[in-house]
């Protein structure tokens, strides 16, 4: 066994940096309040000075429907994809999971690079479809989730009904750590179940120390003094809660089976600090990650990391692309030589973007949980692993079944080769998925967000000189097909030949016109495995 005295200074330093790091994303349905919450978190962290900064960026993005303009704007504010801030002793990396019309596979894939997630739910609307989809992705890696129920300043669902809905629709146990007192006009604040403290609500941004009232117990007359008739309601709620909700269990939370719940109002900056304080305490630091050969511990001295996102067109003139790499172990230093294992090549990371706090001067290092940006001209793919020496390949960076489909129509007839090359590269980069139907020679593109189609056509034009557009196809769902029974698989192939296609890695994919049809076919062919995601190779 290693003795403490033998642990090198470097290992100690890495362990300390790992301990201080929290890397997370926010998942929510559009309009639940993600941008508002992000802004409040950044204000606490001192990463922005002024309320409205994040909001303004969102408004700017939405004011334009021209995606090239969006990309250009992003090019300037690329750091906003990773918002880094300090809070107390902690270094926090908040990875942006774009929603709205930006919704794409990137949104899903960013979640493969986080260690935990904060889920924002609108108390008026409850669980909404996009939250459900993002939650499914979190479930693939058992990502621990903290829930923030927002907009308590409005008349919303009864808190107990909300809990039941989350448990039912998202299949996760709820453990409230705070509890709301009234809502809408009667919203008085929250009660902290673990601190036995009242947090009194006043609208507006400023929170005062006098708003926090510590109680001896629930019979404390201070409760009546502050809440009046609503004191009894709180006592009743808490009694009910004892029977209805589970106590917080850290192990269950870390396994992704239970979510601690906080109530508040992001716009009023209410309940946010409580959640952040709990977040840094209970959310996991960077955890070991699986590779095809072994688990890699973040505390290992040798550097390793993987690419989870590629952002194109940072600079249109140079076709530059930025690969986002998550550091998984060791210390990263500027100029470091690393091996790009898929190509078996050593490269020098001389000019990485290191996403650090606002002040980027003099930052030359990154640690496990941090994200670095590497410039490249198309040689890096999603899922690529970089290490100092050992040939490793991180797993768990999948492609997700697309939900929208289009057939590509080439408009410049002499450019068939360029079209093929362009589509292949765009799909390798993860911008869009490419399928070749078994029955004909066409190209079908698949995406999880329709903006990806506009992006693909625009990039074909600007980067490959190909004019193309789309025609509708009657597909709504895709599933990767596998089966141990070769004979059955062959039978399935001959039966459904017209609905089958190959993805860019020559994996077989079944394309169905509806969910209903997929379910019917799945029932009919129990020997066939229909997979909704596929590991990046
Ligand atoms: P998103 O990023 O999840 O899409 O949501 P965003 O923060 O943009 O919030 C969506 C809307 O909800 C915004 O209103 C925002 O002001 C409002 N909102 C956020 N938190 C709260 C809250 O705690 N209480 C209430 N009542 N509203 C909240 P908007 O009218 O769309 O935009 P704006 O005009 O306020 O900018």
PDB file of C-alpha atoms and ligand atoms in Angstrom, residues 28-37 55 58 100 150-154 264-268, ligand 1:
ATOM      1  CA  UNK A  28     -34.637  22.145 -18.639  1.00  0.00           C
ATOM      2  CA  UNK A  29     -37.431  22.672 -21.084  1.00  0.00           C
ATOM      3  CA  UNK A  30     -37.298  26.068 -22.867  1.00  0.00           C
ATOM      4  CA  UNK A  31     -38.636  28.913 -20.711  1.00  0.00           C
ATOM      5  CA  UNK A  32     -38.371  27.073 -17.409  1.00  0.00           C
ATOM      6  CA  UNK A  33     -35.706  29.577 -16.362  1.00  0.00           C
ATOM      7  CA  UNK A  34     -32.323  28.080 -17.269  1.00  0.00           C
ATOM      8  CA  UNK A  35     -30.872  31.365 -18.546  1.00  0.00           C
ATOM      9  CA  UNK A  36     -32.106  33.272 -15.520  1.00  0.00           C
ATOM     10  CA  UNK A  37     -30.689  30.689 -13.126  1.00  0.00           C
ATOM     11  CA  UNK A  55     -29.950  37.212 -20.972  1.00  0.00           C
ATOM     12  CA  UNK A  58     -29.741  34.742 -25.445  1.00  0.00           C
ATOM     13  CA  UNK A 100     -34.767  26.236 -28.203  1.00  0.00           C
ATOM     14  CA  UNK A 150     -38.673  27.581 -10.257  1.00  0.00           C
ATOM     15  CA  UNK A 151     -41.245  30.380 -10.410  1.00  0.00           C
ATOM     16  CA  UNK A 152     -42.765  29.911  -6.960  1.00  0.00           C
ATOM     17  CA  UNK A 153     -43.750  33.578  -7.191  1.00  0.00           C
ATOM     18  CA  UNK A 154     -46.483  32.413  -9.567  1.00  0.00           C
ATOM     19  CA  UNK A 264     -37.318  29.145  -5.429  1.00  0.00           C
ATOM     20  CA  UNK A 265     -37.660  31.914  -7.915  1.00  0.00           C
ATOM     21  CA  UNK A 266     -34.649  32.469 -10.140  1.00  0.00           C
ATOM     22  CA  UNK A 267     -35.771  35.846 -11.357  1.00  0.00           C
ATOM     23  CA  UNK A 268     -35.982  37.065  -7.770  1.00  0.00           C
TER      24      UNK A 268
HETATM   25  P1  LIG B   1     -34.866  29.398 -20.430  1.00  0.00           P
HETATM   26  O1  LIG B   1     -33.442  29.830 -20.487  1.00  0.00           O
HETATM   27  O2  LIG B   1     -35.073  28.132 -19.671  1.00  0.00           O
HETATM   28  O3  LIG B   1     -35.555  29.380 -21.742  1.00  0.00           O
HETATM   29  O4  LIG B   1     -35.685  30.464 -19.554  1.00  0.00           O
HETATM   30  P2  LIG B   1     -35.394  31.973 -19.170  1.00  0.00           P
HETATM   31  O5  LIG B   1     -34.411  32.055 -18.069  1.00  0.00           O
HETATM   32  O6  LIG B   1     -35.150  32.780 -20.374  1.00  0.00           O
HETATM   33  O7  LIG B   1     -36.815  32.317 -18.554  1.00  0.00           O
HETATM   34  C1  LIG B   1     -38.004  32.219 -19.307  1.00  0.00           C
HETATM   35  C2  LIG B   1     -39.002  33.245 -18.810  1.00  0.00           C
HETATM   36  O8  LIG B   1     -39.345  32.966 -17.455  1.00  0.00           O
HETATM   37  C3  LIG B   1     -38.459  34.658 -18.823  1.00  0.00           C
HETATM   38  O9  LIG B   1     -39.556  35.528 -19.076  1.00  0.00           O
HETATM   39  C4  LIG B   1     -37.991  34.842 -17.402  1.00  0.00           C
HETATM   40  O10 LIG B   1     -37.947  36.191 -17.001  1.00  0.00           O
HETATM   41  C5  LIG B   1     -39.067  34.091 -16.657  1.00  0.00           C
HETATM   42  N1  LIG B   1     -38.625  33.633 -15.334  1.00  0.00           N
HETATM   43  C6  LIG B   1     -37.459  33.048 -14.981  1.00  0.00           C
HETATM   44  N2  LIG B   1     -37.463  32.793 -13.651  1.00  0.00           N
HETATM   45  C7  LIG B   1     -38.637  33.209 -13.170  1.00  0.00           C
HETATM   46  C8  LIG B   1     -39.214  33.223 -11.866  1.00  0.00           C
HETATM   47  O11 LIG B   1     -38.641  32.802 -10.880  1.00  0.00           O
HETATM   48  N3  LIG B   1     -40.481  33.737 -11.773  1.00  0.00           N
HETATM   49  C9  LIG B   1     -41.165  34.236 -12.834  1.00  0.00           C
HETATM   50  N4  LIG B   1     -42.373  34.724 -12.629  1.00  0.00           N
HETATM   51  N5  LIG B   1     -40.634  34.253 -14.069  1.00  0.00           N
HETATM   52  C10 LIG B   1     -39.386  33.739 -14.235  1.00  0.00           C
HETATM   53  P3  LIG B   1     -39.768  36.202 -20.469  1.00  0.00           P
HETATM   54  O12 LIG B   1     -40.974  37.068 -20.337  1.00  0.00           O
HETATM   55  O13 LIG B   1     -39.762  35.167 -21.532  1.00  0.00           O
HETATM   56  O14 LIG B   1     -38.466  37.024 -20.672  1.00  0.00           O
HETATM   57  P4  LIG B   1     -38.068  38.418 -20.030  1.00  0.00           P
HETATM   58  O15 LIG B   1     -38.929  39.391 -20.765  1.00  0.00           O
HETATM   59  O16 LIG B   1     -38.359  38.370 -18.578  1.00  0.00           O
HETATM   60  O17 LIG B   1     -36.641  38.527 -20.347  1.00  0.00           O
END
